[in-house]
């Protein structure tokens, strides 16, 4: 648990101009998908991002965590971070051996290697973590295909987003939009083809799991869109569970989020047997303990989901 450091000094106009020159994406963090606020909720201010030049772990424009800023980056980090008011907590996300370096990720990790490399370049270094080494070693045609496929996936998501905005909350109109349904079908094809192509390379299991993690976000998007555009809760759960499996080796905290959403969709299916839901909930708790440890209270975060799955958390012994 790390305490907040004093507020960082405000940069001069010259320093601000130099910051913008070196890191143009700081003008609008939303325009650069890899640069995400370290907090799960809320927008990060431009003032806060000034400190990202030296240490990209800013909680707000007033608080920075100097000790945490000393951690090196990895695209498959040993630790995950969480915030409670002005306290940052680091927890092991996997087994850490004595003397092993503990790393965190500087940006949203579930993107392909070529985008992560650009994000690392903005911070002034190259990442040589196991995940980057595995993806960098892929055949050159796979790199080209990956860039084109990711760009196509982002384009399709953009089409759906524009249609959703134009629908102005009219879900029926959105579901009847043929272009939107076609975009979802194409995204499903992208995710399925990606899994097949990577599996066909016959990579070592550890390398394959790292490579698949780069596509977990698109798989999760397919799940959410299946629910929103088709009302297909079972299909949504299936896609989100696949996203969780792909994400866990590289980013356990994101995998936990995907798995919880998958189970929530399954719990909303009236015909789903309670014993199956209860078993799935126990699997989710196992993932949560691997990710956060057994000392983190389960209530109230998973209380509603447990009730929907017919699980009595009060009877659970930590």
mmCIF file of C-alpha atoms in Angstrom:
data_model
loop_
_atom_site.group_PDB
_atom_site.id
_atom_site.type_symbol
_atom_site.label_atom_id
_atom_site.label_comp_id
_atom_site.label_asym_id
_atom_site.label_seq_id
_atom_site.Cartn_x
_atom_site.Cartn_y
_atom_site.Cartn_z
ATOM 1 C CA UNK A 1 0.000 0.000 0.000
ATOM 2 C CA UNK A 2 1.528 3.276 -1.113
ATOM 3 C CA UNK A 3 0.722 6.707 0.257
ATOM 4 C CA UNK A 4 0.194 9.642 -2.038
ATOM 5 C CA UNK A 5 3.153 11.920 -2.618
ATOM 6 C CA UNK A 6 2.869 15.716 -2.405
ATOM 7 C CA UNK A 7 1.271 17.408 -5.433
ATOM 8 C CA UNK A 8 3.692 17.539 -8.389
ATOM 9 C CA UNK A 9 4.986 20.995 -9.390
ATOM 10 C CA UNK A 10 3.082 22.643 -12.207
ATOM 11 C CA UNK A 11 5.106 22.877 -15.450
ATOM 12 C CA UNK A 12 6.088 26.191 -16.972
ATOM 13 C CA UNK A 13 4.755 27.237 -20.374
ATOM 14 C CA UNK A 14 8.033 26.148 -21.970
ATOM 15 C CA UNK A 15 7.886 22.766 -20.255
ATOM 16 C CA UNK A 16 4.283 22.320 -21.310
ATOM 17 C CA UNK A 17 5.137 23.099 -24.924
ATOM 18 C CA UNK A 18 8.002 20.595 -24.836
ATOM 19 C CA UNK A 19 5.691 17.983 -23.315
ATOM 20 C CA UNK A 20 3.149 18.464 -26.092
ATOM 21 C CA UNK A 21 5.889 18.240 -28.718
ATOM 22 C CA UNK A 22 7.251 14.974 -27.345
ATOM 23 C CA UNK A 23 3.871 13.459 -26.517
ATOM 24 C CA UNK A 24 1.219 14.875 -28.869
ATOM 25 C CA UNK A 25 -1.352 12.329 -27.686
ATOM 26 C CA UNK A 26 -1.498 14.159 -24.347
ATOM 27 C CA UNK A 27 -3.634 16.838 -25.989
ATOM 28 C CA UNK A 28 -6.512 14.401 -26.080
ATOM 29 C CA UNK A 29 -5.995 11.056 -24.307
ATOM 30 C CA UNK A 30 -9.191 9.726 -25.873
ATOM 31 C CA UNK A 31 -7.576 9.976 -29.311
ATOM 32 C CA UNK A 32 -4.887 7.461 -28.343
ATOM 33 C CA UNK A 33 -6.459 4.170 -27.271
ATOM 34 C CA UNK A 34 -3.397 2.858 -25.454
ATOM 35 C CA UNK A 35 -3.095 5.819 -23.107
ATOM 36 C CA UNK A 36 -5.759 5.291 -20.487
ATOM 37 C CA UNK A 37 -6.301 6.892 -17.130
ATOM 38 C CA UNK A 38 -4.831 4.725 -14.358
ATOM 39 C CA UNK A 39 -8.219 4.827 -12.637
ATOM 40 C CA UNK A 40 -11.012 2.613 -13.865
ATOM 41 C CA UNK A 41 -13.589 5.399 -13.717
ATOM 42 C CA UNK A 42 -13.534 9.074 -14.522
ATOM 43 C CA UNK A 43 -11.645 11.159 -17.025
ATOM 44 C CA UNK A 44 -8.040 12.043 -16.370
ATOM 45 C CA UNK A 45 -7.142 15.714 -16.602
ATOM 46 C CA UNK A 46 -4.479 17.222 -18.809
ATOM 47 C CA UNK A 47 -2.780 18.597 -15.687
ATOM 48 C CA UNK A 48 -2.484 15.064 -14.354
ATOM 49 C CA UNK A 49 -0.961 13.815 -17.579
ATOM 50 C CA UNK A 50 1.899 16.309 -17.319
ATOM 51 C CA UNK A 51 3.365 14.045 -14.657
ATOM 52 C CA UNK A 52 3.154 11.115 -17.085
ATOM 53 C CA UNK A 53 6.335 12.336 -18.743
ATOM 54 C CA UNK A 54 8.313 11.210 -15.710
ATOM 55 C CA UNK A 55 5.936 8.727 -14.077
ATOM 56 C CA UNK A 56 2.649 7.773 -15.748
ATOM 57 C CA UNK A 57 0.830 6.817 -12.572
ATOM 58 C CA UNK A 58 -1.228 9.858 -11.718
ATOM 59 C CA UNK A 59 -4.383 9.496 -9.689
ATOM 60 C CA UNK A 60 -5.602 13.046 -10.208
ATOM 61 C CA UNK A 61 -4.226 16.499 -10.875
ATOM 62 C CA UNK A 62 -3.413 16.736 -7.154
ATOM 63 C CA UNK A 63 -1.989 13.344 -6.228
ATOM 64 C CA UNK A 64 0.816 11.252 -7.649
ATOM 65 C CA UNK A 65 2.342 8.057 -6.253
ATOM 66 C CA UNK A 66 6.090 8.510 -6.437
ATOM 67 C CA UNK A 67 7.056 5.022 -5.197
ATOM 68 C CA UNK A 68 4.726 3.364 -7.667
ATOM 69 C CA UNK A 69 6.276 5.427 -10.425
ATOM 70 C CA UNK A 70 9.536 3.563 -9.858
ATOM 71 C CA UNK A 71 8.034 0.315 -11.138
ATOM 72 C CA UNK A 72 9.043 -0.739 -14.618
ATOM 73 C CA UNK A 73 6.469 -1.504 -17.278
ATOM 74 C CA UNK A 74 5.468 -4.910 -18.573
ATOM 75 C CA UNK A 75 2.673 -5.902 -20.953
ATOM 76 C CA UNK A 76 2.090 -8.944 -18.711
ATOM 77 C CA UNK A 77 2.777 -7.411 -15.304
ATOM 78 C CA UNK A 78 3.239 -9.216 -12.027
ATOM 79 C CA UNK A 79 1.064 -6.679 -10.191
ATOM 80 C CA UNK A 80 -2.256 -4.941 -10.568
ATOM 81 C CA UNK A 81 -3.213 -1.674 -8.926
ATOM 82 C CA UNK A 82 -6.387 -0.443 -7.313
ATOM 83 C CA UNK A 83 -7.383 2.819 -5.655
ATOM 84 C CA UNK A 84 -9.301 3.612 -2.515
ATOM 85 C CA UNK A 85 -9.605 7.363 -2.016
ATOM 86 C CA UNK A 86 -5.989 8.565 -1.802
ATOM 87 C CA UNK A 87 -4.414 5.141 -1.337
ATOM 88 C CA UNK A 88 -2.939 3.008 -4.097
ATOM 89 C CA UNK A 89 -2.706 -0.728 -3.457
ATOM 90 C CA UNK A 90 -0.551 -3.105 -5.485
ATOM 91 C CA UNK A 91 -1.354 -6.800 -5.411
ATOM 92 C CA UNK A 92 0.402 -9.710 -7.034
ATOM 93 C CA UNK A 93 -1.497 -10.868 -10.111
ATOM 94 C CA UNK A 94 0.540 -14.054 -10.406
ATOM 95 C CA UNK A 95 3.164 -15.982 -8.437
ATOM 96 C CA UNK A 96 6.176 -13.759 -7.705
ATOM 97 C CA UNK A 97 9.385 -15.536 -6.739
ATOM 98 C CA UNK A 98 11.770 -14.165 -4.148
ATOM 99 C CA UNK A 99 14.028 -11.562 -5.765
ATOM 100 C CA UNK A 100 11.879 -11.295 -8.902
ATOM 101 C CA UNK A 101 11.183 -7.815 -10.242
ATOM 102 C CA UNK A 102 7.601 -6.608 -9.833
ATOM 103 C CA UNK A 103 6.226 -4.636 -12.757
ATOM 104 C CA UNK A 104 2.999 -2.865 -13.655
ATOM 105 C CA UNK A 105 1.585 -1.795 -17.005
ATOM 106 C CA UNK A 106 1.776 1.832 -18.121
ATOM 107 C CA UNK A 107 -1.227 1.670 -20.462
ATOM 108 C CA UNK A 108 -4.203 -0.439 -21.493
ATOM 109 C CA UNK A 109 -2.525 -3.769 -22.263
ATOM 110 C CA UNK A 110 -5.072 -5.681 -24.368
ATOM 111 C CA UNK A 111 -3.955 -4.451 -27.778
ATOM 112 C CA UNK A 112 -1.610 -6.031 -30.341
ATOM 113 C CA UNK A 113 2.143 -5.665 -30.227
ATOM 114 C CA UNK A 114 2.472 -2.939 -32.875
ATOM 115 C CA UNK A 115 0.256 -0.586 -30.843
ATOM 116 C CA UNK A 116 1.923 -1.394 -27.538
ATOM 117 C CA UNK A 117 5.305 -0.718 -29.153
ATOM 118 C CA UNK A 118 4.097 2.738 -30.206
ATOM 119 C CA UNK A 119 2.863 3.443 -26.699
ATOM 120 C CA UNK A 120 6.189 2.348 -25.206
ATOM 121 C CA UNK A 121 8.038 4.513 -27.724
ATOM 122 C CA UNK A 122 6.093 7.516 -26.452
ATOM 123 C CA UNK A 123 7.486 6.775 -23.003
ATOM 124 C CA UNK A 124 11.005 6.412 -24.377
ATOM 125 C CA UNK A 125 11.699 2.667 -24.180
ATOM 126 C CA UNK A 126 11.183 -0.697 -25.879
ATOM 127 C CA UNK A 127 9.385 -3.444 -24.007
ATOM 128 C CA UNK A 128 10.997 -6.891 -23.953
ATOM 129 C CA UNK A 129 8.541 -8.627 -21.652
ATOM 130 C CA UNK A 130 7.624 -12.284 -22.418
ATOM 131 C CA UNK A 131 4.484 -11.177 -24.217
ATOM 132 C CA UNK A 132 6.282 -8.706 -26.477
ATOM 133 C CA UNK A 133 8.999 -11.262 -27.225
ATOM 134 C CA UNK A 134 6.383 -13.862 -28.161
ATOM 135 C CA UNK A 135 4.530 -11.527 -30.513
ATOM 136 C CA UNK A 136 7.684 -10.010 -31.994
ATOM 137 C CA UNK A 137 8.835 -13.523 -32.941
ATOM 138 C CA UNK A 138 5.709 -14.213 -35.025
ATOM 139 C CA UNK A 139 6.244 -14.550 -38.790
ATOM 140 C CA UNK A 140 6.304 -11.247 -40.661
ATOM 141 C CA UNK A 141 3.058 -11.975 -42.565
ATOM 142 C CA UNK A 142 1.331 -12.413 -39.208
ATOM 143 C CA UNK A 143 2.437 -8.926 -38.153
ATOM 144 C CA UNK A 144 0.976 -7.407 -41.307
ATOM 145 C CA UNK A 145 -2.228 -9.381 -40.904
ATOM 146 C CA UNK A 146 -2.469 -8.346 -37.253
ATOM 147 C CA UNK A 147 -2.206 -4.634 -38.055
ATOM 148 C CA UNK A 148 -4.809 -4.846 -40.810
ATOM 149 C CA UNK A 149 -7.171 -6.984 -38.752
ATOM 150 C CA UNK A 150 -6.998 -4.723 -35.705
ATOM 151 C CA UNK A 151 -7.601 -1.645 -37.862
ATOM 152 C CA UNK A 152 -10.600 -3.373 -39.411
ATOM 153 C CA UNK A 153 -11.967 -4.270 -35.974
ATOM 154 C CA UNK A 154 -11.639 -0.686 -34.781
ATOM 155 C CA UNK A 155 -13.362 0.512 -37.949
ATOM 156 C CA UNK A 156 -16.272 -1.856 -37.366
ATOM 157 C CA UNK A 157 -16.608 -0.728 -33.760
ATOM 158 C CA UNK A 158 -16.680 2.842 -35.016
ATOM 159 C CA UNK A 159 -19.531 2.019 -37.378
ATOM 160 C CA UNK A 160 -21.542 0.545 -34.539
ATOM 161 C CA UNK A 161 -20.775 3.525 -32.292
ATOM 162 C CA UNK A 162 -21.936 6.002 -34.934
ATOM 163 C CA UNK A 163 -25.123 4.026 -35.530
ATOM 164 C CA UNK A 164 -25.778 3.851 -31.789
ATOM 165 C CA UNK A 165 -25.395 7.622 -31.514
ATOM 166 C CA UNK A 166 -27.712 8.172 -34.451
ATOM 167 C CA UNK A 167 -30.333 5.864 -32.920
ATOM 168 C CA UNK A 168 -30.549 8.197 -29.883
ATOM 169 C CA UNK A 169 -31.545 5.447 -27.508
ATOM 170 C CA UNK A 170 -33.932 3.696 -29.909
ATOM 171 C CA UNK A 171 -32.713 0.133 -29.352
ATOM 172 C CA UNK A 172 -35.221 -1.362 -31.795
ATOM 173 C CA UNK A 173 -33.947 0.870 -34.589
ATOM 174 C CA UNK A 174 -30.379 -0.075 -33.790
ATOM 175 C CA UNK A 175 -31.176 -3.785 -33.800
ATOM 176 C CA UNK A 176 -32.939 -3.457 -37.164
ATOM 177 C CA UNK A 177 -29.993 -1.645 -38.752
ATOM 178 C CA UNK A 178 -28.577 -4.041 -41.356
ATOM 179 C CA UNK A 179 -25.182 -2.348 -41.461
ATOM 180 C CA UNK A 180 -24.816 -2.723 -37.704
ATOM 181 C CA UNK A 181 -25.732 -6.394 -37.816
ATOM 182 C CA UNK A 182 -23.267 -6.909 -40.668
ATOM 183 C CA UNK A 183 -20.550 -5.148 -38.674
ATOM 184 C CA UNK A 184 -21.162 -7.512 -35.771
ATOM 185 C CA UNK A 185 -20.973 -10.528 -38.075
ATOM 186 C CA UNK A 186 -17.669 -9.295 -39.470
ATOM 187 C CA UNK A 187 -16.294 -8.745 -35.970
ATOM 188 C CA UNK A 188 -17.287 -12.276 -35.016
ATOM 189 C CA UNK A 189 -15.381 -13.471 -38.057
ATOM 190 C CA UNK A 190 -12.309 -11.447 -37.109
ATOM 191 C CA UNK A 191 -12.203 -12.887 -33.604
ATOM 192 C CA UNK A 192 -12.747 -16.469 -34.770
ATOM 193 C CA UNK A 193 -10.158 -16.180 -37.543
ATOM 194 C CA UNK A 194 -7.621 -14.655 -35.166
ATOM 195 C CA UNK A 195 -7.897 -17.563 -32.767
ATOM 196 C CA UNK A 196 -7.633 -20.067 -35.601
ATOM 197 C CA UNK A 197 -4.626 -18.396 -37.230
ATOM 198 C CA UNK A 198 -2.654 -18.115 -34.022
ATOM 199 C CA UNK A 199 -3.460 -21.694 -33.024
ATOM 200 C CA UNK A 200 -2.386 -22.930 -36.471
ATOM 201 C CA UNK A 201 1.120 -21.547 -35.890
ATOM 202 C CA UNK A 202 1.652 -24.334 -33.303
ATOM 203 C CA UNK A 203 3.366 -21.990 -30.878
ATOM 204 C CA UNK A 204 4.450 -23.107 -27.414
ATOM 205 C CA UNK A 205 1.435 -22.934 -25.132
ATOM 206 C CA UNK A 206 2.853 -20.048 -23.091
ATOM 207 C CA UNK A 207 3.548 -17.988 -26.217
ATOM 208 C CA UNK A 208 0.123 -18.723 -27.684
ATOM 209 C CA UNK A 209 -1.632 -17.589 -24.515
ATOM 210 C CA UNK A 210 0.315 -14.324 -24.536
ATOM 211 C CA UNK A 211 -0.520 -13.654 -28.184
ATOM 212 C CA UNK A 212 -4.225 -14.362 -27.726
ATOM 213 C CA UNK A 213 -4.378 -11.787 -24.941
ATOM 214 C CA UNK A 214 -3.962 -9.017 -27.505
ATOM 215 C CA UNK A 215 -7.352 -9.880 -28.975
ATOM 216 C CA UNK A 216 -9.335 -10.303 -25.775
ATOM 217 C CA UNK A 217 -10.790 -6.783 -25.970
ATOM 218 C CA UNK A 218 -12.303 -7.447 -29.407
ATOM 219 C CA UNK A 219 -13.730 -10.746 -28.182
ATOM 220 C CA UNK A 220 -15.301 -8.904 -25.244
ATOM 221 C CA UNK A 221 -16.756 -6.290 -27.599
ATOM 222 C CA UNK A 222 -18.380 -9.074 -29.603
ATOM 223 C CA UNK A 223 -19.985 -10.347 -26.413
ATOM 224 C CA UNK A 224 -21.394 -6.985 -25.415
ATOM 225 C CA UNK A 225 -22.710 -6.360 -28.938
ATOM 226 C CA UNK A 226 -24.372 -9.767 -29.126
ATOM 227 C CA UNK A 227 -26.383 -8.820 -26.058
ATOM 228 C CA UNK A 228 -27.157 -5.276 -27.185
ATOM 229 C CA UNK A 229 -27.894 -5.905 -30.864
ATOM 230 C CA UNK A 230 -29.403 -9.396 -30.805
ATOM 231 C CA UNK A 231 -30.518 -9.973 -27.248
ATOM 232 C CA UNK A 232 -28.361 -13.099 -27.403
ATOM 233 C CA UNK A 233 -27.320 -13.428 -23.769
ATOM 234 C CA UNK A 234 -25.913 -16.929 -24.162
ATOM 235 C CA UNK A 235 -23.769 -15.851 -27.103
ATOM 236 C CA UNK A 236 -22.674 -12.785 -25.179
ATOM 237 C CA UNK A 237 -21.592 -14.918 -22.230
ATOM 238 C CA UNK A 238 -19.691 -17.276 -24.514
ATOM 239 C CA UNK A 239 -17.724 -14.454 -26.163
ATOM 240 C CA UNK A 240 -16.945 -12.760 -22.859
ATOM 241 C CA UNK A 241 -15.784 -16.020 -21.318
ATOM 242 C CA UNK A 242 -13.472 -16.511 -24.287
ATOM 243 C CA UNK A 243 -12.194 -12.963 -23.733
ATOM 244 C CA UNK A 244 -11.519 -13.806 -20.080
ATOM 245 C CA UNK A 245 -9.577 -16.943 -21.009
ATOM 246 C CA UNK A 246 -7.497 -15.026 -23.552
ATOM 247 C CA UNK A 247 -6.837 -12.105 -21.208
ATOM 248 C CA UNK A 248 -5.930 -13.921 -17.976
ATOM 249 C CA UNK A 249 -2.288 -14.806 -18.782
ATOM 250 C CA UNK A 250 -1.504 -11.217 -19.793
ATOM 251 C CA UNK A 251 -3.953 -9.114 -17.772
ATOM 252 C CA UNK A 252 -5.716 -11.003 -14.960
ATOM 253 C CA UNK A 253 -7.645 -7.957 -13.706
ATOM 254 C CA UNK A 254 -9.243 -7.386 -17.105
ATOM 255 C CA UNK A 255 -9.946 -11.106 -17.374
ATOM 256 C CA UNK A 256 -11.809 -10.920 -14.085
ATOM 257 C CA UNK A 257 -13.996 -8.122 -15.424
ATOM 258 C CA UNK A 258 -14.808 -10.089 -18.586
ATOM 259 C CA UNK A 259 -15.604 -13.239 -16.614
ATOM 260 C CA UNK A 260 -17.939 -11.352 -14.268
ATOM 261 C CA UNK A 261 -19.826 -9.849 -17.215
ATOM 262 C CA UNK A 262 -20.067 -13.276 -18.838
ATOM 263 C CA UNK A 263 -21.597 -14.737 -15.701
ATOM 264 C CA UNK A 264 -24.001 -11.809 -15.346
ATOM 265 C CA UNK A 265 -25.348 -12.509 -18.828
ATOM 266 C CA UNK A 266 -25.691 -16.219 -18.046
ATOM 267 C CA UNK A 267 -27.528 -15.430 -14.812
ATOM 268 C CA UNK A 268 -30.022 -13.340 -16.794
ATOM 269 C CA UNK A 269 -31.064 -16.380 -18.844
ATOM 270 C CA UNK A 270 -34.143 -17.766 -17.118
ATOM 271 C CA UNK A 271 -33.561 -21.322 -18.290
ATOM 272 C CA UNK A 272 -29.968 -21.508 -17.010
ATOM 273 C CA UNK A 273 -29.736 -24.178 -14.277
ATOM 274 C CA UNK A 274 -28.824 -22.810 -10.857
ATOM 275 C CA UNK A 275 -26.297 -25.530 -10.204
ATOM 276 C CA UNK A 276 -24.447 -24.566 -13.394
ATOM 277 C CA UNK A 277 -24.523 -20.896 -12.383
ATOM 278 C CA UNK A 278 -23.240 -21.762 -8.911
ATOM 279 C CA UNK A 279 -20.334 -23.708 -10.411
ATOM 280 C CA UNK A 280 -19.525 -20.808 -12.739
ATOM 281 C CA UNK A 281 -19.617 -18.425 -9.780
ATOM 282 C CA UNK A 282 -17.122 -20.585 -7.889
ATOM 283 C CA UNK A 283 -14.860 -20.455 -10.963
ATOM 284 C CA UNK A 284 -15.182 -16.669 -10.911
ATOM 285 C CA UNK A 285 -14.228 -16.573 -7.240
ATOM 286 C CA UNK A 286 -11.195 -18.703 -8.016
ATOM 287 C CA UNK A 287 -10.105 -16.249 -10.708
ATOM 288 C CA UNK A 288 -10.734 -13.351 -8.311
ATOM 289 C CA UNK A 289 -8.542 -14.924 -5.658
ATOM 290 C CA UNK A 290 -5.784 -15.551 -8.205
ATOM 291 C CA UNK A 291 -6.043 -11.907 -9.198
ATOM 292 C CA UNK A 292 -6.662 -10.102 -5.910
ATOM 293 C CA UNK A 293 -5.942 -12.615 -3.186
ATOM 294 C CA UNK A 294 -8.306 -14.152 -0.658
ATOM 295 C CA UNK A 295 -8.197 -11.218 1.766
ATOM 296 C CA UNK A 296 -10.300 -8.894 -0.415
ATOM 297 C CA UNK A 297 -13.942 -8.813 0.764
ATOM 298 C CA UNK A 298 -16.332 -10.349 -1.734
ATOM 299 C CA UNK A 299 -19.252 -8.238 -0.571
ATOM 300 C CA UNK A 300 -20.636 -5.946 -1.847
ATOM 301 C CA UNK A 301 -18.924 -6.162 -5.229
ATOM 302 C CA UNK A 302 -20.154 -9.646 -6.152
ATOM 303 C CA UNK A 303 -23.115 -9.835 -3.796
ATOM 304 C CA UNK A 304 -25.827 -9.225 -6.386
ATOM 305 C CA UNK A 305 -24.205 -11.596 -8.857
ATOM 306 C CA UNK A 306 -23.925 -14.289 -6.184
ATOM 307 C CA UNK A 307 -27.618 -13.941 -5.369
ATOM 308 C CA UNK A 308 -28.516 -14.228 -9.063
ATOM 309 C CA UNK A 309 -26.498 -17.451 -9.212
ATOM 310 C CA UNK A 310 -28.107 -18.873 -6.082
ATOM 311 C CA UNK A 311 -24.891 -18.639 -4.021
ATOM 312 C CA UNK A 312 -24.937 -17.697 -0.343
ATOM 313 C CA UNK A 313 -21.789 -15.700 0.256
ATOM 314 C CA UNK A 314 -22.395 -15.570 3.994
ATOM 315 C CA UNK A 315 -21.791 -19.324 4.118
ATOM 316 C CA UNK A 316 -18.476 -19.041 2.284
ATOM 317 C CA UNK A 317 -15.396 -19.512 4.437
ATOM 318 C CA UNK A 318 -12.490 -17.364 3.279
#
